[in-house]
Short mmCIF file of C-alpha atoms in Angstrom, two decimals:
data_model
loop_
_atom_site.label_atom_id
_atom_site.label_comp_id
_atom_site.label_asym_id
_atom_site.label_seq_id
_atom_site.Cartn_x
_atom_site.Cartn_y
_atom_site.Cartn_z
CA MET A 25 -8.51 26.02 -1.66
CA LYS A 26 -6.42 24.70 1.23
CA ALA A 27 -3.58 22.28 0.59
CA VAL A 28 -0.73 20.82 2.63
CA ILE A 29 2.66 21.02 0.97
CA CYS A 30 5.96 19.45 1.96
CA GLU A 31 8.27 22.38 1.28
CA GLU A 32 11.41 20.42 2.14
CA PRO A 33 12.20 17.38 4.29
CA GLY A 34 10.77 17.84 7.77
CA ARG A 35 8.64 20.87 6.91
CA LEU A 36 4.93 20.85 6.08
CA ALA A 37 2.85 23.95 5.54
CA VAL A 38 -0.83 24.71 4.98
CA ILE A 39 -1.17 26.91 1.91
CA ASP A 40 -3.86 28.52 -0.23
CA ARG A 41 -3.80 27.84 -3.95
CA PRO A 42 -6.36 28.21 -6.74
CA ARG A 43 -8.92 25.45 -7.15
CA PRO A 44 -7.87 23.37 -10.18
CA GLU A 45 -9.87 23.39 -13.39
CA PRO A 46 -10.34 20.01 -15.08
CA ALA A 47 -8.83 19.54 -18.52
CA ALA A 48 -10.56 17.52 -21.24
CA GLY A 49 -11.33 14.03 -19.98
CA GLU A 50 -10.67 14.92 -16.35
CA VAL A 51 -12.89 14.81 -13.28
CA LEU A 52 -12.80 17.34 -10.47
CA VAL A 53 -12.93 15.51 -7.14
CA ARG A 54 -13.71 17.10 -3.80
CA ILE A 55 -11.22 15.25 -1.61
CA ARG A 56 -12.72 14.12 1.69
CA ARG A 57 -10.23 11.61 3.15
CA VAL A 58 -6.47 11.11 2.72
CA GLY A 59 -4.79 7.98 4.04
CA ILE A 60 -1.20 8.47 5.19
CA CYS A 61 1.22 5.97 3.72
CA GLY A 62 4.80 5.00 4.49
CA THR A 63 5.71 6.81 1.28
CA ASP A 64 4.36 10.05 2.76
CA TYR A 65 6.45 9.58 5.89
CA HIS A 66 9.50 8.92 3.68
CA ILE A 67 8.83 12.12 1.74
CA PHE A 68 8.52 14.03 4.99
CA GLY A 69 11.76 12.46 6.19
CA GLY A 70 13.68 13.13 2.96
CA LYS A 71 14.02 9.44 2.09
CA GLN A 72 11.99 9.26 -1.13
CA PRO A 73 14.38 8.98 -4.11
CA PHE A 74 11.84 9.77 -6.86
CA LEU A 75 10.63 13.14 -5.65
CA ALA A 76 11.41 16.82 -6.10
CA TYR A 77 10.37 19.34 -3.44
CA PRO A 78 8.08 21.13 -2.86
CA ARG A 79 5.34 18.51 -3.21
CA VAL A 80 1.71 18.12 -2.20
CA MET A 81 1.58 14.54 -0.95
CA GLY A 82 -1.37 12.19 -0.76
CA HIS A 83 -2.25 9.16 -2.89
CA GLU A 84 -4.67 7.16 -0.68
CA LEU A 85 -7.74 9.17 -1.56
CA SER A 86 -11.50 9.19 -1.37
CA GLY A 87 -13.89 12.00 -2.12
CA THR A 88 -16.99 13.23 -3.87
CA VAL A 89 -17.33 13.76 -7.61
CA GLU A 90 -17.68 17.50 -8.18
CA GLN A 91 -17.49 18.04 -11.95
CA VAL A 92 -17.41 15.54 -14.84
CA PRO A 93 -16.73 15.76 -18.59
CA ALA A 94 -19.60 15.61 -21.06
CA GLY A 95 -20.91 12.10 -21.58
CA SER A 96 -19.30 10.71 -18.42
CA ALA A 97 -20.89 7.79 -16.61
CA LEU A 98 -19.92 9.50 -13.35
CA ARG A 99 -22.37 11.84 -11.61
CA PRO A 100 -21.66 14.84 -9.39
CA GLY A 101 -22.27 13.92 -5.77
CA GLN A 102 -21.08 10.31 -6.07
CA ASN A 103 -18.60 9.05 -3.50
CA ALA A 104 -15.52 7.56 -5.10
CA TYR A 105 -11.96 6.43 -4.58
CA VAL A 106 -9.06 7.62 -6.69
CA VAL A 107 -6.60 5.27 -8.38
CA PRO A 108 -3.36 7.27 -7.98
CA TYR A 109 -1.32 5.64 -10.76
CA LEU A 110 -1.33 7.82 -13.86
CA SER A 111 -0.19 5.44 -16.60
CA CYS A 112 0.61 6.54 -20.14
CA GLY A 113 -1.54 3.95 -21.92
CA HIS A 114 0.84 3.43 -24.83
CA CYS A 115 4.14 1.95 -23.55
CA ALA A 116 4.86 -1.78 -23.87
CA ALA A 117 3.72 -2.49 -20.30
CA CYS A 118 0.43 -0.60 -20.75
CA ARG A 119 -0.26 -2.33 -24.06
CA LYS A 120 0.04 -5.67 -22.25
CA GLY A 121 -2.31 -4.52 -19.48
CA PHE A 122 0.43 -3.98 -16.89
CA THR A 123 -0.56 -0.40 -16.17
CA ASN A 124 0.90 -0.75 -12.68
CA ALA A 125 4.34 -1.17 -14.27
CA CYS A 126 3.93 1.61 -16.86
CA GLN A 127 7.32 2.79 -18.12
CA ASN A 128 6.18 6.41 -17.79
CA ILE A 129 4.06 6.11 -14.66
CA ARG A 130 3.36 9.13 -12.50
CA VAL A 131 2.04 8.50 -9.01
CA LEU A 132 -0.05 11.20 -7.39
CA GLY A 133 1.75 12.75 -4.45
CA VAL A 134 5.16 11.49 -5.62
CA HIS A 135 5.89 12.39 -9.24
CA CYS A 136 3.23 15.10 -9.31
CA ASP A 137 1.09 16.88 -6.72
CA GLY A 138 -1.38 14.64 -4.95
CA GLY A 139 -4.58 14.85 -2.96
CA MET A 140 -3.60 16.42 0.35
CA ALA A 141 -5.85 19.27 -0.72
CA GLU A 142 -9.51 20.19 -0.95
CA TYR A 143 -9.81 19.50 -4.70
CA LEU A 144 -7.95 17.42 -7.26
CA CYS A 145 -8.32 16.88 -11.02
CA VAL A 146 -7.59 13.39 -12.36
CA PRO A 147 -8.40 11.45 -15.55
CA GLU A 148 -11.92 10.05 -15.56
CA GLY A 149 -10.65 6.46 -15.62
CA ASN A 150 -8.89 7.00 -12.30
CA VAL A 151 -12.11 7.82 -10.43
CA VAL A 152 -14.16 4.81 -9.33
CA PRO A 153 -17.55 5.28 -7.63
CA VAL A 154 -18.43 3.31 -4.50
CA ASP A 155 -21.96 2.88 -3.25
CA ASN A 156 -21.72 0.68 -0.18
CA ILE A 157 -18.44 1.80 1.36
CA SER A 158 -17.80 4.76 3.62
CA LEU A 159 -15.39 7.55 2.68
CA ASP A 160 -13.15 6.43 5.55
CA ASP A 161 -12.96 2.89 4.21
CA ALA A 162 -12.58 4.04 0.61
CA ALA A 163 -9.42 5.93 1.58
CA THR A 164 -7.82 2.61 2.60
CA ILE A 165 -8.53 0.80 -0.67
CA GLU A 166 -5.24 1.72 -2.37
CA PHE A 167 -2.87 0.29 0.22
CA LEU A 168 -5.03 -2.80 0.57
CA ALA A 169 -4.96 -3.24 -3.22
CA ILE A 170 -1.16 -3.43 -3.06
CA GLY A 171 -1.52 -6.45 -0.77
CA ALA A 172 -4.22 -7.97 -2.95
CA HIS A 173 -1.96 -7.60 -5.99
CA ALA A 174 0.93 -9.30 -4.19
CA VAL A 175 -1.29 -12.21 -3.18
CA LYS A 176 -2.45 -12.52 -6.78
CA ARG A 177 1.17 -12.50 -7.95
CA GLY A 178 1.96 -15.28 -5.48
CA ALA A 179 -1.03 -17.31 -6.72
CA VAL A 180 -1.98 -18.14 -3.14
CA THR A 181 -4.45 -20.99 -2.67
CA ALA A 182 -6.21 -22.63 0.26
CA GLN A 183 -3.60 -25.42 0.14
CA ASP A 184 -0.68 -23.04 0.75
CA ARG A 185 1.26 -22.32 3.88
CA VAL A 186 2.11 -18.62 3.71
CA LEU A 187 4.68 -16.56 5.59
CA VAL A 188 4.36 -12.77 5.67
CA VAL A 189 7.56 -11.08 6.84
CA GLY A 190 6.83 -7.55 8.07
CA SER A 191 3.54 -6.55 9.70
CA GLY A 192 3.23 -2.94 8.65
CA PRO A 193 0.09 -1.91 6.71
CA ILE A 194 1.23 -3.56 3.45
CA GLY A 195 2.14 -6.78 5.22
CA MET A 196 -1.25 -6.65 6.94
CA ALA A 197 -2.91 -6.33 3.54
CA ALA A 198 -1.05 -9.45 2.36
CA ILE A 199 -2.29 -11.29 5.45
CA ILE A 200 -5.91 -10.22 4.84
CA PHE A 201 -6.00 -11.36 1.22
CA SER A 202 -4.06 -14.57 1.84
CA LYS A 203 -6.63 -15.46 4.50
CA ALA A 204 -9.42 -14.51 2.08
CA ARG A 205 -8.09 -17.26 -0.19
CA GLY A 206 -8.14 -19.76 2.65
CA ALA A 207 -4.37 -20.03 3.21
CA ASP A 208 -2.68 -20.87 6.50
CA VAL A 209 -0.77 -17.70 7.41
CA THR A 210 2.24 -17.18 9.68
CA VAL A 211 3.54 -13.67 10.36
CA MET A 212 7.12 -12.73 11.24
CA ASP A 213 8.21 -9.38 12.70
CA VAL A 214 10.38 -7.80 15.38
CA ARG A 215 7.39 -6.10 17.08
CA GLU A 216 5.44 -8.29 19.47
CA ASN A 217 2.51 -5.86 19.65
CA ARG A 218 2.10 -5.90 15.86
CA LEU A 219 2.28 -9.70 15.80
CA ALA A 220 -0.46 -9.89 18.43
CA PHE A 221 -2.59 -7.48 16.37
CA THR A 222 -2.36 -9.71 13.28
CA VAL A 223 -3.73 -12.68 15.21
CA GLU A 224 -6.45 -10.78 17.05
CA HIS A 225 -7.77 -8.66 14.19
CA LEU A 226 -6.57 -10.18 10.89
CA GLY A 227 -6.93 -13.88 11.52
CA ALA A 228 -3.25 -14.82 11.26
CA ASP A 229 -2.79 -18.40 12.39
CA ARG A 230 0.50 -17.91 14.25
CA THR A 231 3.47 -15.60 14.61
CA LEU A 232 7.26 -15.79 14.73
CA LEU A 233 9.47 -13.20 16.37
CA VAL A 234 12.52 -12.34 14.27
CA GLY A 235 15.75 -13.71 15.73
CA ASP A 236 18.99 -15.45 14.88
CA ASP A 237 17.24 -18.82 15.11
CA ALA A 238 14.37 -17.94 12.73
CA GLU A 239 15.49 -20.48 10.12
CA ALA A 240 15.49 -23.26 12.69
CA ARG A 241 12.07 -22.27 13.98
CA VAL A 242 10.65 -22.15 10.45
CA GLY A 243 12.07 -25.62 9.85
CA ALA A 244 10.52 -26.94 13.05
CA LEU A 245 7.16 -25.32 12.27
CA THR A 246 6.98 -26.70 8.72
CA GLY A 247 8.54 -30.12 9.31
CA GLY A 248 11.61 -28.99 7.40
CA ASP A 249 9.59 -28.16 4.28
CA GLY A 250 9.60 -24.34 4.43
CA PHE A 251 6.68 -22.22 3.25
CA ASP A 252 4.88 -22.47 -0.07
CA VAL A 253 4.69 -18.69 -0.42
CA VAL A 254 6.75 -16.04 1.35
CA PHE A 255 5.95 -12.33 1.16
CA ASP A 256 8.50 -9.70 2.17
CA ALA A 257 6.98 -6.40 3.33
CA THR A 258 9.87 -5.18 5.47
CA GLY A 259 11.52 -2.54 3.29
CA ASN A 260 14.84 -3.92 4.55
CA ALA A 261 17.43 -5.27 2.10
CA ARG A 262 18.94 -7.69 4.60
CA ALA A 263 15.54 -9.15 5.42
CA MET A 264 14.72 -9.46 1.73
CA SER A 265 17.91 -11.45 1.12
CA ARG A 266 17.32 -13.63 4.17
CA GLY A 267 13.74 -14.41 3.18
CA LEU A 268 14.84 -17.02 0.62
CA ASN A 269 15.80 -19.22 3.59
CA PHE A 270 12.12 -19.53 4.51
CA VAL A 271 10.88 -20.59 1.04
CA GLY A 272 10.26 -24.30 0.52
CA HIS A 273 11.33 -26.29 -2.52
CA GLY A 274 9.14 -25.33 -5.46
CA GLY A 275 7.93 -22.27 -3.54
CA ARG A 276 7.20 -18.68 -4.51
CA TYR A 277 8.93 -15.62 -3.08
CA VAL A 278 7.12 -12.28 -3.53
CA LEU A 279 8.95 -9.02 -2.85
CA ILE A 280 6.44 -6.29 -2.10
CA SER A 281 9.16 -4.12 -0.57
CA VAL A 282 11.23 -1.74 -2.66
CA VAL A 283 14.71 -0.69 -1.51
CA ARG A 284 17.49 1.31 -3.12
CA ASP A 285 20.09 -1.34 -2.27
CA ASP A 286 21.12 -4.46 -4.12
CA ILE A 287 19.72 -7.71 -2.78
CA ALA A 288 21.41 -11.08 -3.25
CA PHE A 289 20.68 -14.77 -2.73
CA PRO A 290 23.05 -17.75 -2.69
CA ASP A 291 22.51 -19.19 -6.16
CA PRO A 292 22.80 -22.87 -5.12
CA GLU A 293 19.94 -22.39 -2.65
CA PHE A 294 17.86 -20.45 -5.17
CA HIS A 295 18.34 -23.15 -7.83
CA LYS A 296 17.96 -26.29 -5.77
CA ARG A 297 14.58 -25.04 -4.54
CA GLU A 298 13.62 -23.96 -8.09
CA THR A 299 12.27 -20.83 -6.45
CA THR A 300 9.90 -18.58 -8.37
CA LEU A 301 10.76 -14.96 -7.60
CA PHE A 302 8.21 -12.18 -8.08
CA ALA A 303 8.37 -8.43 -7.79
CA SER A 304 5.01 -6.90 -6.88
CA ARG A 305 4.50 -3.28 -7.86
CA ASN A 306 1.48 -1.08 -7.12
CA ALA A 307 -1.85 -2.66 -8.09
CA GLN A 308 -4.12 -3.21 -11.08
CA PRO A 309 -7.82 -2.38 -11.52
CA ASP A 310 -8.95 -5.90 -10.64
CA ASP A 311 -6.99 -5.69 -7.37
CA PHE A 312 -8.91 -2.55 -6.37
CA ALA A 313 -12.14 -4.34 -7.29
CA GLU A 314 -11.12 -7.33 -5.14
CA VAL A 315 -10.62 -5.04 -2.15
CA VAL A 316 -14.08 -3.57 -2.64
CA ARG A 317 -15.62 -7.06 -2.89
CA GLN A 318 -13.94 -8.20 0.32
CA MET A 319 -14.92 -4.99 2.11
CA GLU A 320 -18.55 -5.44 1.09
CA ALA A 321 -18.35 -9.03 2.33
CA GLY A 322 -17.11 -7.83 5.72
CA LYS A 323 -13.71 -9.50 5.34
CA VAL A 324 -11.57 -6.39 5.87
CA PRO A 325 -11.35 -5.06 9.46
CA THR A 326 -11.03 -1.42 8.45
CA GLY A 327 -12.13 -0.18 11.87
CA ALA A 328 -9.17 -1.91 13.53
CA LEU A 329 -6.72 -0.82 10.85
CA ARG A 330 -7.77 2.85 11.06
CA THR A 331 -6.13 3.86 14.33
CA HIS A 332 -5.70 7.65 14.01
CA THR A 333 -7.59 10.54 12.41
CA GLY A 334 -7.11 14.28 12.21
CA ALA A 335 -7.94 17.37 10.20
CA LEU A 336 -6.07 18.23 7.00
CA THR A 337 -5.06 21.62 8.37
CA ASP A 338 -3.49 19.97 11.43
CA ALA A 339 -1.21 17.79 9.28
CA PRO A 340 2.02 19.72 10.07
CA GLN A 341 1.64 18.90 13.76
CA LEU A 342 0.13 15.45 13.31
CA PHE A 343 2.92 14.11 11.10
CA THR A 344 5.47 14.69 13.83
CA GLU A 345 3.19 13.01 16.37
CA TRP A 346 2.27 10.04 14.18
CA LEU A 347 5.90 9.28 13.37
CA ARG A 348 6.67 8.44 17.00
CA PRO A 349 6.71 4.64 17.46
CA GLU A 350 4.88 4.98 20.75
CA ALA A 351 1.96 6.60 18.93
CA GLY A 352 1.01 3.11 17.72
CA VAL A 353 -0.14 4.23 14.26
CA ILE A 354 -1.23 1.56 11.82
CA LYS A 355 -3.28 3.66 9.40
CA ALA A 356 -3.90 7.37 9.92
CA ILE A 357 -6.53 9.30 7.96
CA LEU A 358 -6.73 13.04 7.35
CA GLU A 359 -10.27 14.41 7.09
CA VAL A 360 -10.75 17.20 4.57
#
């Protein structure tokens, strides 16, 4: 079978390797679509700290069930999405149902080879059939589930004023699922074109351009109250530290971003607001199910989000092209 491997930072290659054989309890999936994530670009750029090269990337996956274990409820020929988090099932987090925070988690395409290939074997529980969603849309479910999980963590309601800082794909997912709960949503970013996109296609209520006077403008917008819920999706330590300034008293601050640096807040500000601080990691099964429900209800503008497509075997050339800011990529999909 064909696969695309990142041999070292900055170098992708199309290779031939044997088609995998499923072990006991595994499903063989014929991969059909691979969404490209910021993590993949970081791997390509040598900025992923949890990875050893060479690596077959790819964790936003949809495909067709090819082979199933005896007694499986899955059927060959079904379209499905793949949950890329391989949790151990027995650590303290897994026993509590926090499989997204498994102490021994392996993520496809990061800790082990992923789905940028024609076939992939995964545990049966990580393959979820979809009947009313296209393969293109199914390949976007994972990144959208990360936003859905963050919104769940922030306990967003229709009474909340929400600020999403960072309008990349994950920030966009937080916007979509905050709006699905009826919240009033403001988006902050440095990119005017992305801010305009969130209003036109995602239903954001207003935008704020990042600047030195952002705190003052947030105060003016909220009557000095700040926001009920603030999401950070910037991947920038300085922005994550600054975000506390936008949280109102009694508010919730949800960090979707992960950075290698330390982040810090002034403790008097943190305490006087009695801020609730959340980390949001990966997603849980009910978050994936929520994405599917909202897709089936027509609440997710997947056509607008999916800006670029290309063939798996063209990935070495496409990655270089898609990384250019002027390419305007929001979500790119490789067709297998």
